[in-house]
Tab-separated table of C-alpha atoms and ligand atoms in Angstrom:
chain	number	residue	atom	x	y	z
A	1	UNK	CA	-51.404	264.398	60.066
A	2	UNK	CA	-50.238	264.101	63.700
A	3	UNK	CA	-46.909	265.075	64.072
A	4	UNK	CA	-43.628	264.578	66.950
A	5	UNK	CA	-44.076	267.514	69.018
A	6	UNK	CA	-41.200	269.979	69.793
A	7	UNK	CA	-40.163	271.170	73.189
A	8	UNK	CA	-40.268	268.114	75.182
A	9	UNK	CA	-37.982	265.353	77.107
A	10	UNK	CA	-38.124	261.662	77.540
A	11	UNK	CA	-38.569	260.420	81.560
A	12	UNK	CA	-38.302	257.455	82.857
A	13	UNK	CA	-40.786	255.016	82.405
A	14	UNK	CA	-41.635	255.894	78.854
A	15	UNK	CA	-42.968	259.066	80.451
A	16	UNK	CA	-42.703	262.567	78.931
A	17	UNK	CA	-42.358	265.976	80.272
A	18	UNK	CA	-43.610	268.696	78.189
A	19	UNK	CA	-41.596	271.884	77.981
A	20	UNK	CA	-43.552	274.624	76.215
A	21	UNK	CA	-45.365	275.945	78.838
A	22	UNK	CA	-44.677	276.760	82.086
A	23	UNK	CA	-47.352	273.854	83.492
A	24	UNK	CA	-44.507	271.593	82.844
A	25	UNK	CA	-46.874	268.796	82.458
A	26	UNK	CA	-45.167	264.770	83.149
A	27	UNK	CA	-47.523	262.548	80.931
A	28	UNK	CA	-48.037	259.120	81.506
A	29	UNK	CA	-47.500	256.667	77.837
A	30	UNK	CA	-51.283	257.031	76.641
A	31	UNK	CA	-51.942	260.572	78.505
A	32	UNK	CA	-52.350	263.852	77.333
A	33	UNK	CA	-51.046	267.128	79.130
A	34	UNK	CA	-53.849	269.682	80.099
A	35	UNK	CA	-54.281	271.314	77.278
A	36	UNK	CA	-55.594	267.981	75.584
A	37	UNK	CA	-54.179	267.770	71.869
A	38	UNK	CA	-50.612	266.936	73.471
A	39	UNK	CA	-50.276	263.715	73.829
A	40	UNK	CA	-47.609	260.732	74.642
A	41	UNK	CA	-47.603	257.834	72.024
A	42	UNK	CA	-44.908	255.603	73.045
A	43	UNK	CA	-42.591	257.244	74.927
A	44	UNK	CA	-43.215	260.122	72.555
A	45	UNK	CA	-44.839	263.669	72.595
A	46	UNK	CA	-47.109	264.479	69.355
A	47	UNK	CA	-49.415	267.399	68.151
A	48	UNK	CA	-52.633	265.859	67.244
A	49	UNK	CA	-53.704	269.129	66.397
A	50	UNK	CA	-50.889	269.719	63.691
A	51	UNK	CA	-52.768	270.473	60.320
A	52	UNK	CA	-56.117	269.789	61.496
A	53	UNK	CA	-58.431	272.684	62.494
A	54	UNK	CA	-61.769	272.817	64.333
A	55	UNK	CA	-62.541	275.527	61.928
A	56	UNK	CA	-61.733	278.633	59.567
A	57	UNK	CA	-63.122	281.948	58.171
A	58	UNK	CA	-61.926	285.007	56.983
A	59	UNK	CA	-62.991	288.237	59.094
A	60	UNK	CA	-61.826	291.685	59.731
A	61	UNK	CA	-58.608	292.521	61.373
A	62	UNK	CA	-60.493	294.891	63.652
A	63	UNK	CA	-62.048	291.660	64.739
A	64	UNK	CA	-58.812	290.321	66.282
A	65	UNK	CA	-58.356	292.931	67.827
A	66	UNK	CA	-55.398	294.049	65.628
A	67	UNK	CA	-56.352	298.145	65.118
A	68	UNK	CA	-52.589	299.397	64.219
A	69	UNK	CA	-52.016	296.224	61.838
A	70	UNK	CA	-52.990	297.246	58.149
A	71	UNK	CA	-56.573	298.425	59.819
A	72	UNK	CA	-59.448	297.381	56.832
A	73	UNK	CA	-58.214	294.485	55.598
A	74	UNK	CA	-59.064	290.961	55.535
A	75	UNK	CA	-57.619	287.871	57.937
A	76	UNK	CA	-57.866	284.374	57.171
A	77	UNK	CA	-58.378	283.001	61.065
A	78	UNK	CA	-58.375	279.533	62.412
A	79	UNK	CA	-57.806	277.249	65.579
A	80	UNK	CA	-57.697	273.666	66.658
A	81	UNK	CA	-59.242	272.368	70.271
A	82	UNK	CA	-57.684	272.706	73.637
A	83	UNK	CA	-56.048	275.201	75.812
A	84	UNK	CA	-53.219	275.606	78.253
A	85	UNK	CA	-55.612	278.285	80.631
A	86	UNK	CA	-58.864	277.334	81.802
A	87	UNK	CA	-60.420	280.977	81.994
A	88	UNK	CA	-63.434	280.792	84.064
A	89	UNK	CA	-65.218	283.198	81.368
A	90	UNK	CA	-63.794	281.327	78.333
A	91	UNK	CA	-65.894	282.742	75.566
A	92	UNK	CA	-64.543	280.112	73.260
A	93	UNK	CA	-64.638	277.165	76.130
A	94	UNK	CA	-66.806	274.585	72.998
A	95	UNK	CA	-63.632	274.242	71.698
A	96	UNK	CA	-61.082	274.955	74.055
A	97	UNK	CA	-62.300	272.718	76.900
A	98	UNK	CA	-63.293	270.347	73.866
A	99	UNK	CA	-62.286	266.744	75.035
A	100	UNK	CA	-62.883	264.883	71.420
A	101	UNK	CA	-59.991	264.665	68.962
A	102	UNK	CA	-62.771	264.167	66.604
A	103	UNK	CA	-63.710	267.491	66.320
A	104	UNK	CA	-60.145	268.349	64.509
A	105	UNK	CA	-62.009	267.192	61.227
A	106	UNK	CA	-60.863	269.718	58.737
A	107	UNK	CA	-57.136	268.687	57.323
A	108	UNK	CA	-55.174	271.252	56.192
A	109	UNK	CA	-51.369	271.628	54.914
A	110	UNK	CA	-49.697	275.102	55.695
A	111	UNK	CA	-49.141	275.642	52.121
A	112	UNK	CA	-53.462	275.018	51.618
A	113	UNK	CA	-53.566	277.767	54.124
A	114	UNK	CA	-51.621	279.740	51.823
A	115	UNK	CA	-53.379	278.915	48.981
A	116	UNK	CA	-56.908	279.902	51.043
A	117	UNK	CA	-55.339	283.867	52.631
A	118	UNK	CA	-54.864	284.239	48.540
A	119	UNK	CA	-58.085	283.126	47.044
A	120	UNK	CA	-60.254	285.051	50.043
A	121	UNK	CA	-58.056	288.374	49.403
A	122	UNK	CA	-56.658	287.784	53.016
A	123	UNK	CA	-53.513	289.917	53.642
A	124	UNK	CA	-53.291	288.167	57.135
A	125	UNK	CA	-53.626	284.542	58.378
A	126	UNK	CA	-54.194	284.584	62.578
A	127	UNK	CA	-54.054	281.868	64.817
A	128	UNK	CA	-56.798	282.659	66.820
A	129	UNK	CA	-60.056	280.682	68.337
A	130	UNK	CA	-58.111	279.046	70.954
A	131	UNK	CA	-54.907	278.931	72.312
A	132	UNK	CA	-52.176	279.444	69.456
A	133	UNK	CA	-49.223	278.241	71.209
A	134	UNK	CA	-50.403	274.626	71.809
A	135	UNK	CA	-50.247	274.185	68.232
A	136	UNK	CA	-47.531	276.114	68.028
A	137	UNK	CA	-45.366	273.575	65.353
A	138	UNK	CA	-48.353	273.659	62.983
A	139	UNK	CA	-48.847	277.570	63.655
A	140	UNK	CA	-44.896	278.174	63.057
A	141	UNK	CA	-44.926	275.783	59.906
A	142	UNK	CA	-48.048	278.164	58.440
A	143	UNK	CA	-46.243	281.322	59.575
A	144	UNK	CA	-43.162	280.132	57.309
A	145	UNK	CA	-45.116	279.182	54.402
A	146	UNK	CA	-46.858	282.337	54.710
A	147	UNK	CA	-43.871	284.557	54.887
A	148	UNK	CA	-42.494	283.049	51.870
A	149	UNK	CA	-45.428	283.517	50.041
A	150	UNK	CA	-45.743	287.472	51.618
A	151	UNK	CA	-48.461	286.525	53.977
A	152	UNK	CA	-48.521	288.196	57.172
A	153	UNK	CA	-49.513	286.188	60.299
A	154	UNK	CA	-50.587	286.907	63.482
A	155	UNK	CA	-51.312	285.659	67.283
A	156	UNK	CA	-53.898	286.295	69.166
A	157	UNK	CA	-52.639	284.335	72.328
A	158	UNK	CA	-52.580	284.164	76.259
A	159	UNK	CA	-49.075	284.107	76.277
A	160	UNK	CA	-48.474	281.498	78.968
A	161	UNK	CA	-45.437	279.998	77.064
A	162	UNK	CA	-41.742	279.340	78.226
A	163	UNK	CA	-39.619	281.608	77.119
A	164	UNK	CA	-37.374	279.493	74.785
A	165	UNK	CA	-40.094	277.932	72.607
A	166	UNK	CA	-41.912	281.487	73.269
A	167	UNK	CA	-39.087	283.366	71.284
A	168	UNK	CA	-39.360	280.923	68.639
A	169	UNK	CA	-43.034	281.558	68.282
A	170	UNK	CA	-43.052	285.220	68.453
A	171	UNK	CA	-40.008	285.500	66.179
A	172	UNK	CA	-42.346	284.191	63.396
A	173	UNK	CA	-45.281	286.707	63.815
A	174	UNK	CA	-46.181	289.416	62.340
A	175	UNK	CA	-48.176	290.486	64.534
A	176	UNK	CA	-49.447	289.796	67.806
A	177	UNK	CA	-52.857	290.449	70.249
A	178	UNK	CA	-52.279	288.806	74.030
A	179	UNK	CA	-54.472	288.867	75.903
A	180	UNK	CA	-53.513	290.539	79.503
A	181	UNK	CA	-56.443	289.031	81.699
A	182	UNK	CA	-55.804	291.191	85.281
A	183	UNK	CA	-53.294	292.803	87.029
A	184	UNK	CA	-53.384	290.511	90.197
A	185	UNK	CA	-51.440	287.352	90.761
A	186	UNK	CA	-54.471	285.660	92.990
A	187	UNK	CA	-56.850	286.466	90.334
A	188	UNK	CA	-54.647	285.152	87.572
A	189	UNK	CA	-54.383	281.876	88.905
A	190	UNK	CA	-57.994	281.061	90.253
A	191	UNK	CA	-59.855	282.470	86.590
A	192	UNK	CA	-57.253	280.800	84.645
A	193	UNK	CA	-54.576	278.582	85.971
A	194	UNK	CA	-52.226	280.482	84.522
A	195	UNK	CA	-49.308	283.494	86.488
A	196	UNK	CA	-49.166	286.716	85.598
A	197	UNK	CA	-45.253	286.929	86.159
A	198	UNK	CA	-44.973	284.056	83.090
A	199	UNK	CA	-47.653	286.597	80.717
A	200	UNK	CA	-45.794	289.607	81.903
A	201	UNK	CA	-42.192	287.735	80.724
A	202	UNK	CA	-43.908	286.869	77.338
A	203	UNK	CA	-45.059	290.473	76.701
A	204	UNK	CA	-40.982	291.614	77.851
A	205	UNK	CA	-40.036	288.992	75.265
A	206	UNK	CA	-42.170	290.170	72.462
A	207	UNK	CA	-41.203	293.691	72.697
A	208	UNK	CA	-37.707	292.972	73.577
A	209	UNK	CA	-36.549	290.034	71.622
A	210	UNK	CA	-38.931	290.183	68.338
A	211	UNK	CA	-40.202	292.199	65.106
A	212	UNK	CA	-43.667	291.144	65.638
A	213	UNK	CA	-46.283	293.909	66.548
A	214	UNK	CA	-48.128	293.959	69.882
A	215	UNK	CA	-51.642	294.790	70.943
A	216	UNK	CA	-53.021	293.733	74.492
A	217	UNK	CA	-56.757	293.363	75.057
A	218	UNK	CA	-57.710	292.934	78.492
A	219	UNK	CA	-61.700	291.600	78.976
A	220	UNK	CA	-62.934	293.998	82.683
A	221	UNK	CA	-64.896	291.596	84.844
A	222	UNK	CA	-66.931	293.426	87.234
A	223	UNK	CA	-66.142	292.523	90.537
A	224	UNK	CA	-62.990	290.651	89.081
A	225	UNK	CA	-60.104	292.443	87.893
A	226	UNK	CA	-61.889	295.388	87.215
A	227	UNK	CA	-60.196	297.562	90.198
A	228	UNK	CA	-59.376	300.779	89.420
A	229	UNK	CA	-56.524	300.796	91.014
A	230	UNK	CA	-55.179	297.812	89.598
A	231	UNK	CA	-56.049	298.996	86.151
A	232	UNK	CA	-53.901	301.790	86.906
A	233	UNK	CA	-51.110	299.473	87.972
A	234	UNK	CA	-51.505	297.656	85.151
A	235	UNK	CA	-51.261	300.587	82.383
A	236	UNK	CA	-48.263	302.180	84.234
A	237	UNK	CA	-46.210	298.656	83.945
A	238	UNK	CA	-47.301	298.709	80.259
A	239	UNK	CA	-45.649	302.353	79.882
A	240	UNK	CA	-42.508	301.470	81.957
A	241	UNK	CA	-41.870	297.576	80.378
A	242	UNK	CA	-43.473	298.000	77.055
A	243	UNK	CA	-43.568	301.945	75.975
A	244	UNK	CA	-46.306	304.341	75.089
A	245	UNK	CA	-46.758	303.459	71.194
A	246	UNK	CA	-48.508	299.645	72.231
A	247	UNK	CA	-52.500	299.499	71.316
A	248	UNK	CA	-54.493	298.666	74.779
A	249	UNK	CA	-57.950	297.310	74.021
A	250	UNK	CA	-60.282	297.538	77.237
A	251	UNK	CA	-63.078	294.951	76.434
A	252	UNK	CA	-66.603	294.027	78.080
A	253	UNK	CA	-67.287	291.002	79.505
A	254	UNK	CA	-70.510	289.204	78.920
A	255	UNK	CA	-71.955	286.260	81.160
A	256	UNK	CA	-70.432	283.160	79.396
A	257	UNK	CA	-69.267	279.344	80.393
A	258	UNK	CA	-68.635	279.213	84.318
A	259	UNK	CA	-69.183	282.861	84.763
A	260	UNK	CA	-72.710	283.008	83.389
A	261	UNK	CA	-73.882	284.704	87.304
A	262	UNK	CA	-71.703	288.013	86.645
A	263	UNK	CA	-73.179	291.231	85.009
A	264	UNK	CA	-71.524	292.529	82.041
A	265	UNK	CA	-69.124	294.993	81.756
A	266	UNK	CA	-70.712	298.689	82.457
A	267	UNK	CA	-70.211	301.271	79.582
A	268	UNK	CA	-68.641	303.847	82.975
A	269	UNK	CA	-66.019	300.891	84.127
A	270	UNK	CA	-65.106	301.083	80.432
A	271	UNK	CA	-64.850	304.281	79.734
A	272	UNK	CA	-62.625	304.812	83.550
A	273	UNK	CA	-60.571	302.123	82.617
A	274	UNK	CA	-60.082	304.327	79.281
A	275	UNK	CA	-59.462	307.911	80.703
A	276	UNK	CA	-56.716	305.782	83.447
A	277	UNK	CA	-55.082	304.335	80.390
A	278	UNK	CA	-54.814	307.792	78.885
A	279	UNK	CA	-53.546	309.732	82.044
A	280	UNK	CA	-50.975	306.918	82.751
A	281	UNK	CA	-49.634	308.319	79.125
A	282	UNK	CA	-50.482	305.189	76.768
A	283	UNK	CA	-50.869	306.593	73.545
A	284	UNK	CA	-53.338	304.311	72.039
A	285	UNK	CA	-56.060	303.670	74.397
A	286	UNK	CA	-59.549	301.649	72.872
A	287	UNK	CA	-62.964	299.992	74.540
A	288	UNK	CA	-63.942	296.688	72.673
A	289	UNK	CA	-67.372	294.726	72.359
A	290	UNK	CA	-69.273	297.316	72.774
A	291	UNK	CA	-70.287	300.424	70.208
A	292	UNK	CA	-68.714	303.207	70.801
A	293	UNK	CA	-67.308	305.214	67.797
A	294	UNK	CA	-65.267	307.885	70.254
A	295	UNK	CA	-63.229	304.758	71.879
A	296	UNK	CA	-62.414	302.924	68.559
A	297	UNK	CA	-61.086	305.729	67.398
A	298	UNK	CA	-57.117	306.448	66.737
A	299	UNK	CA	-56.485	309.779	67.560
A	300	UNK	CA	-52.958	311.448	66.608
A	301	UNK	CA	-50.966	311.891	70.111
A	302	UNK	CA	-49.618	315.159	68.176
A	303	UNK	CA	-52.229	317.532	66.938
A	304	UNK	CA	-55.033	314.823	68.557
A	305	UNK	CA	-57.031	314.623	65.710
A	306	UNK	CA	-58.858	311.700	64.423
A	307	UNK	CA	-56.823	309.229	61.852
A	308	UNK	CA	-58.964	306.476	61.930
A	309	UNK	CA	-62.413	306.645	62.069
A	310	UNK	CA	-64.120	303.114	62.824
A	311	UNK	CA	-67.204	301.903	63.756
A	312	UNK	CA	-67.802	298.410	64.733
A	313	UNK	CA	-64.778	296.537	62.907
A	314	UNK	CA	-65.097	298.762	60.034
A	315	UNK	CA	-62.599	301.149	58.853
A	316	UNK	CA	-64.768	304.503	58.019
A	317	UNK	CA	-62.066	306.985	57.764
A	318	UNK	CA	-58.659	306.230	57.305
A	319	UNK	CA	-56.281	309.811	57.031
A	320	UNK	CA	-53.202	308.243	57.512
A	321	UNK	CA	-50.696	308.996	54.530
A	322	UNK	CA	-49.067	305.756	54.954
A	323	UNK	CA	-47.767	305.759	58.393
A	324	UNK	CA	-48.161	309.576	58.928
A	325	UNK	CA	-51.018	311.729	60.169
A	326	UNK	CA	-52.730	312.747	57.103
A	327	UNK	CA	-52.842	316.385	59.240
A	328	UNK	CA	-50.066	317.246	60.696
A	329	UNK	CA	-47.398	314.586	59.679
A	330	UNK	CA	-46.577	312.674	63.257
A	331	UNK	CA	-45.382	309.137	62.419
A	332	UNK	CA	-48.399	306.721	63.751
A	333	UNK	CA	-46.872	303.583	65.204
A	334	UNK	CA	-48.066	300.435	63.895
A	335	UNK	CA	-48.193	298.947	60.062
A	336	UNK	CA	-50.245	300.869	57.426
A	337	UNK	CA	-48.939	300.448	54.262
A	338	UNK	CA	-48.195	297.218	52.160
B	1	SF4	S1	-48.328	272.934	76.361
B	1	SF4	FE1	-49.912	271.530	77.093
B	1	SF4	S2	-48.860	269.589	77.497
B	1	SF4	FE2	-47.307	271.183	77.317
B	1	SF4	S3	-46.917	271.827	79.421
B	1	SF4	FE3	-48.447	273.216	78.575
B	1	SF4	S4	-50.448	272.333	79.109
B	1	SF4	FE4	-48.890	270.755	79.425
């Protein structure tokens, strides 16, 4: 089910240059660009990824993280191979440093998708496991077929994109979680390969230019991006470029791929990167992979009392009154009802 890619231009020499991302990658006739399932077949670019999937399930929205985004329901989430970043940490790296096409075994149509969100009593379908926007013609295909069929989709991306195909992407979501991995241009580009100016655009672009509703998680690395200061820096540019209403999702590291020599993530770097995150006046502050009721908790900014209670990815309380604080009436940004 390969299929001609988008975003691209013809060079000389039956060479291709690849505009979706910012790497700008020239590939040779028989070559792929870094990020593996793009490819040049005759002069051409293709998707070998479109409508085949490394694999599928459905999980908890909580699990995305998505925790203003119809919190307690179900998401159908899948992802190919491949990735435009090469995070040092990769969590994911079996499939996104994957180098065998054959592991894209599963076929799928967008409509099958569909047909899968309905039968599993999915409300959402994500693009998630690896990188979303390398697959981005079979993602935006899905997203239509969803929409039409009153799915809601979602991205949970690193947002290194240009921004034309990027607007074209993000207009189709739902719902998106990027992932904003440091606020420091040197570490950007050594733990990933990737600039934070081209994230920071993306996240501008979102907000700006789209409907689609935006969490960031950011993953602390101790001795990594995991300056206080920094994370200060960090959540003030989110209040000035973004506003006070977007979800921030501090997360812990644990020793994984290259990085397997670093500690994880203490519960007091947390919990500071928390309290900045608060006093910089972001609204909706939360810890991830690790338990802690107190930080997963959405508190009202108005009369500060708890709306929804979770624990783990679970919902355990929710007193919202559709988008309202069940106590004192404040409207609660984000999407509660159906
Ligand atoms: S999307 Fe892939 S092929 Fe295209 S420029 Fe980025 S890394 Fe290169």
């Amino acid at each position: 089910m390969r299929q001609k890619a988008k975003w691209w231009e013809a060079l000389e020499g039956a060479k291709v240059r690849c505009r979706l991302c910012p790497r700008g990658c020239v590939i040779a006739e028989g070559g792929r660009g870094f990020c593996f399932i793009r490819k040049n077949e005759g002069g051409k670019l293709i998707s070998e990824a479109y409508g085949r999937i490394s694999g599928m399930a459905a999980d908890p929205i909580e699990k995305k993280p998505l925790f203003h985004f119809y919190p307690g329901s179900r998401v159908l989430s899948f992802g190919t191979i491949g990735c435009n970043l090469n995070c040092q940490c990769c969590q994911n790296w079996h499939i996104s440093r994957a180098k065998d096409i054959r592991i894209l075994r599963e076929e799928v149509t967008p409509e099958a998708v569909v047909e899968t969100a309905i039968k599993t009593g999915c409300k959402t379908v994500a693009f998630t496991y690896n990188e979303p926007l390398i697959f981005a013609e079979f993602a935006m295909d899905t997203a239509r077929a969803c929409r039409e069929a009153g799915i809601k989709t979602a991205a949970v991306t690193a947002g290194y994109v240009n921004p034309e195909p990027g607007k074209e992407f993000f207009s189709l979501m739902d719902a998106s979680n990027v992932d904003l991995k440091g606020f420091n241009e040197k570490f950007y580009l050594s733990h990933t390969g990737a600039h934070l100016k081209n994230i920071l655009e993306t996240l501008e672009l979102i907000h700006r230019e789209t409907s689609a509703w935006l969490e960031l998680t950011t993953l602390l690395i101790p001795g990594k991006n995991d300056d206080l200061m920094e994370i200060k820096n960090m959540c003030e540019w989110i209040r000035e470029h973004l506003g006070t209403d977007v979800p921030v999702h501090f997360s812990a590291f644990h020793p994984d791929y290259n990085m397997t020599e670093v500690p994880p993530t203490s519960l007091k770097t947390l919990n500071q990167a928390y309290e900045i995150g608060l006093s910089a006046g972001l609204k909706f502050v939360y810890t991830g992979n690790v338990w802690e009721k107190p930080r997963e908790t959405t508190f009202c900014p108005s009369c500060k009392k708890p709306v929804i209670v979770r624990n783990g990815f679970e919902v355990e309380r929710n007193e919202l009154q559709n988008n309202r604080c069940g106590f004192c009436q404040a409207v609660i940004p984000g999407y509660f009802s159906s």
